Short mmCIF file of C-alpha atoms and ligand atoms in Angstrom, two decimals:
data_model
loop_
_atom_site.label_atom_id
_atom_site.label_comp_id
_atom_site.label_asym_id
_atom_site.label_seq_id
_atom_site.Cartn_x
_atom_site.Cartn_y
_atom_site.Cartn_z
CA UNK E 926 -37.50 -46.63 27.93
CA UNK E 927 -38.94 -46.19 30.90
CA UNK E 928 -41.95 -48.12 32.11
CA UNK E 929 -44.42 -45.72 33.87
CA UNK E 930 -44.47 -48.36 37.03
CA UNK E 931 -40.48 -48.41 37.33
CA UNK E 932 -40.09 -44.05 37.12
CA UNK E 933 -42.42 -43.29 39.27
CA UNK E 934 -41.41 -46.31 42.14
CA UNK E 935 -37.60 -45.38 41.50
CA UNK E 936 -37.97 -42.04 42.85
CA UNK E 937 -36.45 -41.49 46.60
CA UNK E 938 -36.63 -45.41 47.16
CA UNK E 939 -37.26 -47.01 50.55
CA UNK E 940 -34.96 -45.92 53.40
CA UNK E 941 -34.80 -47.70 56.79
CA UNK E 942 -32.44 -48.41 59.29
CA UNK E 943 -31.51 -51.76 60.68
CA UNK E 944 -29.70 -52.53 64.07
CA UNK E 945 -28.58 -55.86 64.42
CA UNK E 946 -26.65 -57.46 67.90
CA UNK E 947 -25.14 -60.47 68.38
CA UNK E 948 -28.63 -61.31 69.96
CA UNK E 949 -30.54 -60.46 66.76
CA UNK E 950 -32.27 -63.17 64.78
CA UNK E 951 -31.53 -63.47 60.69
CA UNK E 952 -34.97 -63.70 59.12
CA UNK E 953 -36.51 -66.87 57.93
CA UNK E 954 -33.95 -70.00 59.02
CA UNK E 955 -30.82 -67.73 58.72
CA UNK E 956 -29.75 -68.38 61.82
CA UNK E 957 -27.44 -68.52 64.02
CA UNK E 958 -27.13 -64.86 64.46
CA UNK E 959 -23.93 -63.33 63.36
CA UNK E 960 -21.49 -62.68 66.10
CA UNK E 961 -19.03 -59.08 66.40
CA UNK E 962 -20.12 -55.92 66.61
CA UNK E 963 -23.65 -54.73 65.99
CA UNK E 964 -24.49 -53.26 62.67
CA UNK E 965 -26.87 -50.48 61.68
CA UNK E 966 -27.50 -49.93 57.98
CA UNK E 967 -29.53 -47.82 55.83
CA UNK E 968 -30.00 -47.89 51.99
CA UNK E 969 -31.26 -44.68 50.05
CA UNK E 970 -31.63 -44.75 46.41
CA UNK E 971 -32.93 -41.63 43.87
CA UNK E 972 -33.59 -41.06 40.22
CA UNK E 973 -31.87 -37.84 40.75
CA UNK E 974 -32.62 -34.85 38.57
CA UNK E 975 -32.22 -36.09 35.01
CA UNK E 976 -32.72 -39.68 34.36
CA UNK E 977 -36.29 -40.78 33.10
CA UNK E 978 -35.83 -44.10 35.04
CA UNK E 979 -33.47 -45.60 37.92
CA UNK E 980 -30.99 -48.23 37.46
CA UNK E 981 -29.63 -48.30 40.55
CA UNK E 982 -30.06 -50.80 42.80
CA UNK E 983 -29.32 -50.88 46.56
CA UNK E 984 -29.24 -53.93 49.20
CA UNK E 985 -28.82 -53.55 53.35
CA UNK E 986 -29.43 -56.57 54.69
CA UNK E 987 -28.75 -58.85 57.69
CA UNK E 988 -24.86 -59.54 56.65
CA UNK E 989 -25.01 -58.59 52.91
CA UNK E 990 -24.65 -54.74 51.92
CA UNK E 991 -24.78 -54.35 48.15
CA UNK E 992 -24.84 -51.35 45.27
CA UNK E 993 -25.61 -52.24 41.35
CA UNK E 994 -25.71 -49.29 38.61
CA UNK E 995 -26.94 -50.90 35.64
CA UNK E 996 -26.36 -49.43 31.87
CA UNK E 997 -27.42 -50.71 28.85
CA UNK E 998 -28.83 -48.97 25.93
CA UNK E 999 -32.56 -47.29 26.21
CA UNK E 1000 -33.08 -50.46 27.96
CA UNK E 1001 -31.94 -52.55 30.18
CA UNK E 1002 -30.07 -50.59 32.89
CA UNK E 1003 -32.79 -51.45 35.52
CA UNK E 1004 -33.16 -54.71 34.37
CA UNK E 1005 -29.65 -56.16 34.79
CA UNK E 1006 -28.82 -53.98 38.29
CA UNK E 1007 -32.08 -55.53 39.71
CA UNK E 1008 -31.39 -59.75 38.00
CA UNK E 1009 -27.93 -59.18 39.56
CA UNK E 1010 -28.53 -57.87 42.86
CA UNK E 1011 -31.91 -60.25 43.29
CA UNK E 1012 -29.69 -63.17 42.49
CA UNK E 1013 -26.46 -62.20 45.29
CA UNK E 1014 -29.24 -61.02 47.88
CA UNK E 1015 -30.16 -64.72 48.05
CA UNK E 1016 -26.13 -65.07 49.33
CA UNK E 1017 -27.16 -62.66 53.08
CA UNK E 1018 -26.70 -65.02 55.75
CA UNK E 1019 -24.11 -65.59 58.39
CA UNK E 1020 -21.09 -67.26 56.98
CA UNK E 1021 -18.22 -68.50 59.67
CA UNK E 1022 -15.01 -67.23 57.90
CA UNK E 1023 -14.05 -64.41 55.64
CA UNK E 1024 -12.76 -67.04 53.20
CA UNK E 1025 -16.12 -68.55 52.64
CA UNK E 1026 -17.96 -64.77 52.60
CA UNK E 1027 -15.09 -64.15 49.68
CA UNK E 1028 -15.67 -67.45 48.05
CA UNK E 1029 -19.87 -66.95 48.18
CA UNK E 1030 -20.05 -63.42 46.89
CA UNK E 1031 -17.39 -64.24 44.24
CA UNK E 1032 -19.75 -67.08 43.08
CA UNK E 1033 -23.33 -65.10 43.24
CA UNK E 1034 -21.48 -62.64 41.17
CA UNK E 1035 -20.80 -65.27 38.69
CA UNK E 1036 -23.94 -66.81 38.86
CA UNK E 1037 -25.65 -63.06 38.03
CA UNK E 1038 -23.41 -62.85 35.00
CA UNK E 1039 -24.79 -65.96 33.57
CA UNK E 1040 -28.08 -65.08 35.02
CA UNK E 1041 -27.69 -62.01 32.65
CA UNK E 1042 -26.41 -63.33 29.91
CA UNK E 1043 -29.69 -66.08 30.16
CA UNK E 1044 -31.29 -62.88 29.87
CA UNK E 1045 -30.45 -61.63 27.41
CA UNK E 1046 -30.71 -64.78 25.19
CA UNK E 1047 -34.12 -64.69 25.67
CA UNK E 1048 -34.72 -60.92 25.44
CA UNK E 1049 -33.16 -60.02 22.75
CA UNK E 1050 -33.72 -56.15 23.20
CA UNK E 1051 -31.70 -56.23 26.25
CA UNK E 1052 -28.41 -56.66 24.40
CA UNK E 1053 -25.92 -55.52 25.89
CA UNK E 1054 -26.94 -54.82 28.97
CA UNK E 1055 -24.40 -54.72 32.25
CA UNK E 1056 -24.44 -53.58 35.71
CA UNK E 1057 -22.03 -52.97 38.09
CA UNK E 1058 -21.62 -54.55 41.70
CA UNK E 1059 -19.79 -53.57 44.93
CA UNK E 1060 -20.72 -55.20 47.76
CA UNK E 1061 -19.40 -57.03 50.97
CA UNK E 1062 -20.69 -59.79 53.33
CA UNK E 1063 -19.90 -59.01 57.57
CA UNK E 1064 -18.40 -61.52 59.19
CA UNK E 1065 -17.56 -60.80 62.87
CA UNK E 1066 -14.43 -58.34 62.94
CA UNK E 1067 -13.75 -58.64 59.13
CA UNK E 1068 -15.31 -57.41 55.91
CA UNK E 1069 -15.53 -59.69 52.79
CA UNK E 1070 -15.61 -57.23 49.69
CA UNK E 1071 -16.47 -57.82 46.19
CA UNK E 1072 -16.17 -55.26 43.33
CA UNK E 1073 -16.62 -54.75 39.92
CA UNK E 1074 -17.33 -51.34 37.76
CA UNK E 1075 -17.47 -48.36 39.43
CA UNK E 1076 -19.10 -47.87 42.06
CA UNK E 1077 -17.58 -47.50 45.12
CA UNK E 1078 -16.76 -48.57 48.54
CA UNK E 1079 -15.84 -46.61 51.33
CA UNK E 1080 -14.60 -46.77 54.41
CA UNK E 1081 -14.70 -44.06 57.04
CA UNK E 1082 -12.78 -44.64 60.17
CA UNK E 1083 -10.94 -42.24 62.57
CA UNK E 1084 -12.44 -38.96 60.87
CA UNK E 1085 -10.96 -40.26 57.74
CA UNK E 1086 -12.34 -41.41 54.35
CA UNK E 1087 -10.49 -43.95 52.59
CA UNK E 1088 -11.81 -45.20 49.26
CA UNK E 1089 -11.60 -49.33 49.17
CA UNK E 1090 -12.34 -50.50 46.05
CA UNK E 1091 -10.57 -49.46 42.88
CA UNK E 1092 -12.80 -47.85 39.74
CA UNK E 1093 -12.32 -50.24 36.34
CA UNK E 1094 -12.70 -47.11 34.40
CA UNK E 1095 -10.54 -46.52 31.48
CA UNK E 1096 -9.50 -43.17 32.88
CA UNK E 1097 -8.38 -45.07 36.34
CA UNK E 1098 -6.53 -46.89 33.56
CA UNK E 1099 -4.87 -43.81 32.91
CA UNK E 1100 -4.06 -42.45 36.37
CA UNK E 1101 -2.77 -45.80 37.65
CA UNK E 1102 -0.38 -46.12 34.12
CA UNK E 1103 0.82 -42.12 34.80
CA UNK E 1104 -0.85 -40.83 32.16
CA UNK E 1105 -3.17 -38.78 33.76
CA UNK E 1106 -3.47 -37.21 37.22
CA UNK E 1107 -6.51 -37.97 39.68
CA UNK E 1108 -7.48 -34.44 39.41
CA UNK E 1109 -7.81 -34.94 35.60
CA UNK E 1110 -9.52 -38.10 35.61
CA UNK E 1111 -12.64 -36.55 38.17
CA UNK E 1112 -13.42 -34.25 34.62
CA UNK E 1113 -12.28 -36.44 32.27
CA UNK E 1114 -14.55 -36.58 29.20
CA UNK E 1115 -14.58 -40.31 29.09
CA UNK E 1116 -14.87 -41.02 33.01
CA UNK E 1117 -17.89 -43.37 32.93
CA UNK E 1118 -16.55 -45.49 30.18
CA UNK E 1119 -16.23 -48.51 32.13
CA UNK E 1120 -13.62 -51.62 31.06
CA UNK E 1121 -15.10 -54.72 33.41
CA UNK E 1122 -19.22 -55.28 34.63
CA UNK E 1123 -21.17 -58.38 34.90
CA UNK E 1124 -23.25 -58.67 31.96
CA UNK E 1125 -23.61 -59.56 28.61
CA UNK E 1126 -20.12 -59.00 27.48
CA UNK E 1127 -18.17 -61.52 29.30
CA UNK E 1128 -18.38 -65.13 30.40
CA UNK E 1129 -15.93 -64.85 32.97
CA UNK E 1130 -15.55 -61.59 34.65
CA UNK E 1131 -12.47 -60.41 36.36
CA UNK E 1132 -14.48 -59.70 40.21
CA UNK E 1133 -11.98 -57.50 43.16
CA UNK E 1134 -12.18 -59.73 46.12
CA UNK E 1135 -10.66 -58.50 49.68
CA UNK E 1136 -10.94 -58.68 53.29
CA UNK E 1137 -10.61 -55.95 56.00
CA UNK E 1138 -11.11 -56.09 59.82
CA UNK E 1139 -13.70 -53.44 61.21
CA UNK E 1140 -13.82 -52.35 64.48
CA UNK E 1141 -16.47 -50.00 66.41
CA UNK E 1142 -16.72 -46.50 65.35
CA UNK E 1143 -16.33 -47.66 61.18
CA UNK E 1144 -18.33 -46.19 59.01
CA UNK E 1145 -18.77 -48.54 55.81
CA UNK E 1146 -20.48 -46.41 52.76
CA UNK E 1147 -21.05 -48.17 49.37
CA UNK E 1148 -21.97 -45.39 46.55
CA UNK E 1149 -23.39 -45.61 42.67
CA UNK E 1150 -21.22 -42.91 40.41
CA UNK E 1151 -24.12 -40.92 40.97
CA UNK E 1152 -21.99 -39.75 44.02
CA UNK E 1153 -18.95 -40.35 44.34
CA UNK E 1154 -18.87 -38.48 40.76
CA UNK E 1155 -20.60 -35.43 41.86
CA UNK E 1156 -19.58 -35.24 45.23
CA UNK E 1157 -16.28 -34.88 45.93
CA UNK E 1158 -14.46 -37.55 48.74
CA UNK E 1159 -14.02 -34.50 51.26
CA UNK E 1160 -17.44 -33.44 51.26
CA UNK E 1161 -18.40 -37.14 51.81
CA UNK E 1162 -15.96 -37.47 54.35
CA UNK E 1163 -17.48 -34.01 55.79
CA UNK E 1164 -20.77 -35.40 56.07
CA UNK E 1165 -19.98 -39.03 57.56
CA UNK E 1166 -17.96 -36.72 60.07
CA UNK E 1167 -20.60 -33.98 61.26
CA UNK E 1168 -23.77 -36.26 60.58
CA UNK E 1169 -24.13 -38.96 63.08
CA UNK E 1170 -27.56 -39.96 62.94
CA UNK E 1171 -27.31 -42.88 59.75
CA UNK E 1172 -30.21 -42.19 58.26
CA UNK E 1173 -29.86 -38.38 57.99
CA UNK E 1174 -26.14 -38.70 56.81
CA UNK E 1175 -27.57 -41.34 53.81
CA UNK E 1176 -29.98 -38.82 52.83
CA UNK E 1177 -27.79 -36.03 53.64
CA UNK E 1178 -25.09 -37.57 50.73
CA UNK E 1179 -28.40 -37.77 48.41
CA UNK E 1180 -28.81 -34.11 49.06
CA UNK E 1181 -24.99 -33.06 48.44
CA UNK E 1182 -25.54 -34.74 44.76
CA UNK E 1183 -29.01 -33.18 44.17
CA UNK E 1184 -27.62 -30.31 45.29
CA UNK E 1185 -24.58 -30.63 42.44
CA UNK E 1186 -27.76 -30.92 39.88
CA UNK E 1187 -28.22 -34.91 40.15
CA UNK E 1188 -27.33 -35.62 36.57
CA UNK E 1189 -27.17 -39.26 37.77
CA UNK E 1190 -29.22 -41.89 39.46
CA UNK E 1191 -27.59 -41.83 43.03
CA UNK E 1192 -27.48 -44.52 45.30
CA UNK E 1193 -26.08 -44.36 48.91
CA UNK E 1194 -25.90 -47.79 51.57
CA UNK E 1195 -24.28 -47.13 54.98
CA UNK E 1196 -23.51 -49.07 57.64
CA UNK E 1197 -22.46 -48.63 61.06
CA UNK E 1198 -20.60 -50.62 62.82
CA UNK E 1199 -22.25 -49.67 66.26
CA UNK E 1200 -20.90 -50.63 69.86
CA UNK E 1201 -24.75 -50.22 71.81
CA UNK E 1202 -26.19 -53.19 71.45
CA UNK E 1203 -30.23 -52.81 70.07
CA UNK E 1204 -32.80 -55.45 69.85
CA UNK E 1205 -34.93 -53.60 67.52
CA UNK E 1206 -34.56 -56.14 64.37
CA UNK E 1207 -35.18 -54.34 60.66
CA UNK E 1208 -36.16 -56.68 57.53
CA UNK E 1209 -33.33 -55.86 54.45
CA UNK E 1210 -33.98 -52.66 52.93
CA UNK E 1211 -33.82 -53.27 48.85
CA UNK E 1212 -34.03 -49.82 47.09
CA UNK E 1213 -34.52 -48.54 43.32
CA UNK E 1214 -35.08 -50.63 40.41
CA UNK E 1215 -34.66 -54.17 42.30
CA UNK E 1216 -37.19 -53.07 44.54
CA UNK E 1217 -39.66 -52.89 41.93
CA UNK E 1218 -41.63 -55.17 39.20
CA UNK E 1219 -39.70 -56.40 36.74
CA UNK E 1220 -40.87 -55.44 33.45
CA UNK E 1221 -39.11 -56.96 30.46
CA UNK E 1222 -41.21 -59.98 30.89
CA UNK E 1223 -44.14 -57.59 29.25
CA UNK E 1224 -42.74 -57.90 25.42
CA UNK E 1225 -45.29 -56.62 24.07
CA UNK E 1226 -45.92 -53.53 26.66
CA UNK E 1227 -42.22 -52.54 25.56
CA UNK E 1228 -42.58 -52.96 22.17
CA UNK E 1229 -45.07 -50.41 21.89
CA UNK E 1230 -42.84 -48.20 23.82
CA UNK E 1231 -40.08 -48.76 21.44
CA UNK E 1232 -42.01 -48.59 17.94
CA UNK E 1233 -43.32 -45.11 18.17
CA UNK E 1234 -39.80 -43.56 19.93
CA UNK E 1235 -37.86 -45.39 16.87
CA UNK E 1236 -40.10 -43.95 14.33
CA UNK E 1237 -40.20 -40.34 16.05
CA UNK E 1238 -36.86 -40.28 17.37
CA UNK E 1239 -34.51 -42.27 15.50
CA UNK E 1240 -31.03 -41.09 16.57
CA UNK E 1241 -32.59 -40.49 20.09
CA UNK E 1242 -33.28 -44.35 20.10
CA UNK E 1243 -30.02 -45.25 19.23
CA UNK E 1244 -27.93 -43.15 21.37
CA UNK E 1245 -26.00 -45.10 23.62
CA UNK E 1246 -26.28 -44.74 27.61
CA UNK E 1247 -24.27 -42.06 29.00
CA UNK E 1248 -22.21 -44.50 31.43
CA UNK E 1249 -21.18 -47.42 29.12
CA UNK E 1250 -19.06 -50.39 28.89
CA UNK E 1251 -15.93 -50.82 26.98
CA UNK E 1252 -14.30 -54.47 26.00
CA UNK E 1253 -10.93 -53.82 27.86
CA UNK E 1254 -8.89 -55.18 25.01
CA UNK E 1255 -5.39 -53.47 24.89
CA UNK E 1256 -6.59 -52.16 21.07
CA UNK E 1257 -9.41 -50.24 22.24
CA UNK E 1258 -7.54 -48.43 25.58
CA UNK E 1259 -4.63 -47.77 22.71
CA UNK E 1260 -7.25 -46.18 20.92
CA UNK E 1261 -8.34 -44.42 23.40
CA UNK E 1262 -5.14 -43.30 24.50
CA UNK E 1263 -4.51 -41.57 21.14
CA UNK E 1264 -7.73 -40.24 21.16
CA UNK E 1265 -7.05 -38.62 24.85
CA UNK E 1266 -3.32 -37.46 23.24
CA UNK E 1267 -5.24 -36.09 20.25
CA UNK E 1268 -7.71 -34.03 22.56
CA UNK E 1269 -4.47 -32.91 24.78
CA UNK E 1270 -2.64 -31.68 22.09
CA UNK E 1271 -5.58 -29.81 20.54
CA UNK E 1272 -6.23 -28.33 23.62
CA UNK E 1273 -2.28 -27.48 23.82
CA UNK E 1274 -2.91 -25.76 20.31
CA UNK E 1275 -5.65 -24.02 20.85
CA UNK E 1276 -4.10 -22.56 24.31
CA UNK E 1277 -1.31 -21.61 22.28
CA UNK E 1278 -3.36 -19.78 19.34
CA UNK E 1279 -5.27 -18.09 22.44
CA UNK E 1280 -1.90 -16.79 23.96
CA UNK E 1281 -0.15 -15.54 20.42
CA UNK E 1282 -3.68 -13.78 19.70
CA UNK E 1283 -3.71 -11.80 23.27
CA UNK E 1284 0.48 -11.09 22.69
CA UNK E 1285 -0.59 -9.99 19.32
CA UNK E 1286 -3.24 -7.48 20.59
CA UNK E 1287 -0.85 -6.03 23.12
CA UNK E 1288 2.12 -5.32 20.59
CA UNK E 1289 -0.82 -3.69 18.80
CA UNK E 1290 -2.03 -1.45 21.40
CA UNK E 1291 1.57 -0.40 21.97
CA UNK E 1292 2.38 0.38 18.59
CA UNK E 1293 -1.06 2.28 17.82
CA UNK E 1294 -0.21 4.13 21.51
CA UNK E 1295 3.35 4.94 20.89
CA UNK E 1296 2.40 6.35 17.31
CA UNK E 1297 -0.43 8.60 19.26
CA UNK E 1298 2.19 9.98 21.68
CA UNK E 1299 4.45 10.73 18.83
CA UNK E 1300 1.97 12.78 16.94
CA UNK E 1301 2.14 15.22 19.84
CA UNK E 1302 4.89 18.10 20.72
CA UNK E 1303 5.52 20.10 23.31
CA UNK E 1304 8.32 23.04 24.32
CA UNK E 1305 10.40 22.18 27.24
CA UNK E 1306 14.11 22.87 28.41
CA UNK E 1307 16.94 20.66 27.25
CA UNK E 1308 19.98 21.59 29.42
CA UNK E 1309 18.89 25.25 29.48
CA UNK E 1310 17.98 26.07 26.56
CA UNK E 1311 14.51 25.89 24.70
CA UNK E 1312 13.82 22.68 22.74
CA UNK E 1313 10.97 21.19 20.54
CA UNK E 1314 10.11 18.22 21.78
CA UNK E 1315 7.99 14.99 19.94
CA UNK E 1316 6.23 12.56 22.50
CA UNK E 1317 4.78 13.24 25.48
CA UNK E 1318 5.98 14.09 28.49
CA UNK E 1319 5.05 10.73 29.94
CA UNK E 1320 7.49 8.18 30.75
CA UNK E 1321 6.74 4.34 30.54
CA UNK E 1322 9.11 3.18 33.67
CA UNK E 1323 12.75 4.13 32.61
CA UNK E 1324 11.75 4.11 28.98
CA UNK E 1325 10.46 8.32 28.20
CA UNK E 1326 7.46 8.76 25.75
CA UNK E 1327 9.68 11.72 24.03
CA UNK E 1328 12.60 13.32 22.30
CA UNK E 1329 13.95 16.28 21.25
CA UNK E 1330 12.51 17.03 17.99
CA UNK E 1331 14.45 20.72 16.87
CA UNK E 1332 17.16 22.64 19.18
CA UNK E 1333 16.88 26.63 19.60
CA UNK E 1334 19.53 29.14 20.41
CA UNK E 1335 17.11 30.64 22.91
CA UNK E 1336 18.69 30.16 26.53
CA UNK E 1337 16.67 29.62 29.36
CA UNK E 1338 17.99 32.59 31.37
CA UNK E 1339 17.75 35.01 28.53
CA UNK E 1340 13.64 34.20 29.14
CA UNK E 1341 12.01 36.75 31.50
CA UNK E 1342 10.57 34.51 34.95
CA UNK E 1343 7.36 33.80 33.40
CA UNK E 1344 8.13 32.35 30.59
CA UNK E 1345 11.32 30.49 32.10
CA UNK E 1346 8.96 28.78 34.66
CA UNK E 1347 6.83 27.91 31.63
CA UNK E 1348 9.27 26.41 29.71
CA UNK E 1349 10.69 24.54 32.90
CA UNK E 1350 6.79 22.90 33.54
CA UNK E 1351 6.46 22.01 29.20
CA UNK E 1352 4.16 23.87 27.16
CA UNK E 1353 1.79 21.95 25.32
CA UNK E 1354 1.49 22.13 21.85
CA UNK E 1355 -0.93 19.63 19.88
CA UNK E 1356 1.20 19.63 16.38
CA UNK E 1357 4.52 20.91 15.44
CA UNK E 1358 3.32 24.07 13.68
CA UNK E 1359 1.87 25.30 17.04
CA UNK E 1360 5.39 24.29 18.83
CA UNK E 1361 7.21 26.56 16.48
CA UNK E 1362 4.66 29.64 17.23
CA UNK E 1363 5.50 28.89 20.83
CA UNK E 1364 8.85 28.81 20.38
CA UNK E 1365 8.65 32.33 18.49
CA UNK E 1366 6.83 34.02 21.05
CA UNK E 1367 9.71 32.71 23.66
CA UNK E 1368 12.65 34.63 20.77
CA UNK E 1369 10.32 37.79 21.05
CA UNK E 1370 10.07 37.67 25.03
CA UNK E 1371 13.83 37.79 25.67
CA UNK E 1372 14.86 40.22 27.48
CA UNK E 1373 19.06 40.22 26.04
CA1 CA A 339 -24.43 -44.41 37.32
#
């Protein structure tokens, strides 16, 4: 459920843009400033067009750039995307090599996970609760990523878009094992079902750590699903490419995916890595839930939420979260790949059932049209002399619509003109009984 302070504040979130230079200062005592190139950043976040509530949460700071989609239940989404990304926020401050960026995100993300799981001890309705983080600390040239869920981080560089971090998603599962193709997984039925977040489901999560160099001109984009599963990576790349202005490109990617209906919260951080040095200094920019009261610490405000939805609603309450978390045990993705076989071959099955039925009504339209064409006769020639023909004079290709029903000893040139260049164009006659007349009229008109 949604607390009435957390919808309304989640909707189009704060935006800002933040140029730092090597002359900037960190705020509070995180200095020294951080040396390399100067960064700008932005950080947009939006309920988008269906959710009650956002669970996003979005970080651009001084070094730190971080995105958190949390799930859990009716409740909790918010909750554990803002503990988790309040807790590595606390990590944004200059660090002297990638190694140590690596080794400090990889322990804020541990110390959310146990922050979450604290959590949920003492909150019992927040069981279950999860969020996802990608995220990566600056340190002069390189980047220190880390990643776990799925959402995504990006890096545009050269006109190019190349995706960084890798989706734990059971149907990423499937692409990377060759079950499935990419193309299959973007409208795959189970394509938020998610097999690693921090959260209350695991005491020691598997987190993607990396480092890349950046260089000038780099375009660094970290996404919730609710874009890079709307929006395809072309458009994206599109946008990064034509929009230059950081702000307007953030909010021009939040566009594309309201634009595509915004059945997701949708959460966009970019940063620049800039060559024109600015003094202007910009506090971090925190966006959607995290930027917002807490509200679990209200029990009794959200049990009187609860009661009445339970009592009115009580399948609605109980519906799981449309993006969810799966234990990755090798049981459950068996199951799942049985289930996806299952779905395939019913699919296969009822392609095939669609195909015999339209074969079926085309052997049926021939037959009924053959049997029309054969209920009709006509008088023609047949090597010069008269002939009853059944059919039509029509001819399907090389395959003719008639045949010659009854001979007749009446020659062609014993016919006067006339007749002869009537019998040489067909006469028509709509049953056989008519064909015969025809054909006595012809006997009568001959002239030997
Ligand atoms: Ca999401």
């Amino acid at each position: 459920m949604a607390t009435p302070e957390k919808s309304g504040a989640a909707k189009g979130g704060a935006r800002n843009t933040a140029a730092k230079g090597p002359g900037a200062k960190a705020p509070g005592a995180r200095t020294p400033a951080a040396k390399g190139p100067v960064l700008k950043s932005t950080a947009v976040s939006h309920v988008g067009k269906i959710r009650s509530n956002n669970q996003d949460s979005g970080y651009a700071g001084t070094n730190l750039f971080v995105v958190a989609d949390g799930m859990g239940g009716h409740a909790g989404g918010d909750v554990a995307s803002a503990i988790a990304l309040r807790r590595i926020t606390e990590i944004d401050k200059p660090y002297t090599s990638a190694h140590d960026a690596v080794f400090a995100l990889q322990s804020a993300l541990i110390a959310a996970n146990s922050l979450l799981a604290e959590t949920v001890f003492e909150h019992n309705e927040l069981t279950g609760m999860g969020t996802t983080v990608s995220g990566f600390l600056r340190v002069d040239h390189k980047i220190a990523i880390a990643h776990i869920g799925d959402s995504r981080i990006y890096r545009f560089r050269g006109g190019k878009l190349e995706q960084i971090s890798a989706d734990h998603t059971f149907v990423q599962r499937l692409v990377d094992s060759g079950r499935i193709t990419p193309e299959e997984a973007a409208v795959h039925p189970r394509r938020s079902v998610l097999m690693r977040v921090l959260g209350d489901v695991d005491a020691a999560p598997e987190i993607d750590t990396q480092v890349l160099d950046t260089a000038p001109g780099d375009r660094w984009l970290i996404c919730s699903d609710g874009l890079s599963s709307y929006v395809s990576d072309e458009k994206i790349q599109h946008v990064l490419a034509t929009v230059r202005n950081l702000s307007d490109a953030a909010n021009r990617l939040i566009k594309e995916s309201l634009d595509q209906g915004a059945p997701d919260n949708v959460t966009v951080v970019l940063v620049d890595i800039d060559e024109s040095p600015s003094s202007a200094h910009v506090p971090p920019i925190t966006v959607g839930s995290a930027s917002v009261p807490l509200s679990y610490d209200s029990d009794n405000a959200r049990r009187s939420l609860r009661l009445p939805t339970l009592l009115l609603h009580p399948l609605k309450a109980t519906q799981p979260d449309p993006s969810h978390f799966e234990p990755e045990s090798e049981d459950y993705l068996d199951e799942l790949i049985l289930e996806d076989r299952r779905r395939a071959r019913r699919r296969r099955a009822t392609w095939l059932i669609a195909i015999g039925l339209v074969v079926l009504a085309i052997i049926a339209i021939i037959i009924v049209g053959y049997q029309w064409t054969q209920s009709h006769y006509y008088v023609g020639d047949d090597g010069g002399t008269v002939a009853i023909y059944r059919g039509v004079q029509q001819t399907i290709g090389p395959i003719p619509l008639s045949s010659v029903y009854q001979k007749t000893t009446i020659t062609l040139d014993q016919l006067p003109a006339f007749n002869r260049n009537q019998v040489e164009a067909t006469i028509n006659a709509t049953d056989l009984k008519l064909a015969k007349e025809i054909v006595e009229r012809l006997a009568d008109a001959r002239t030997q």
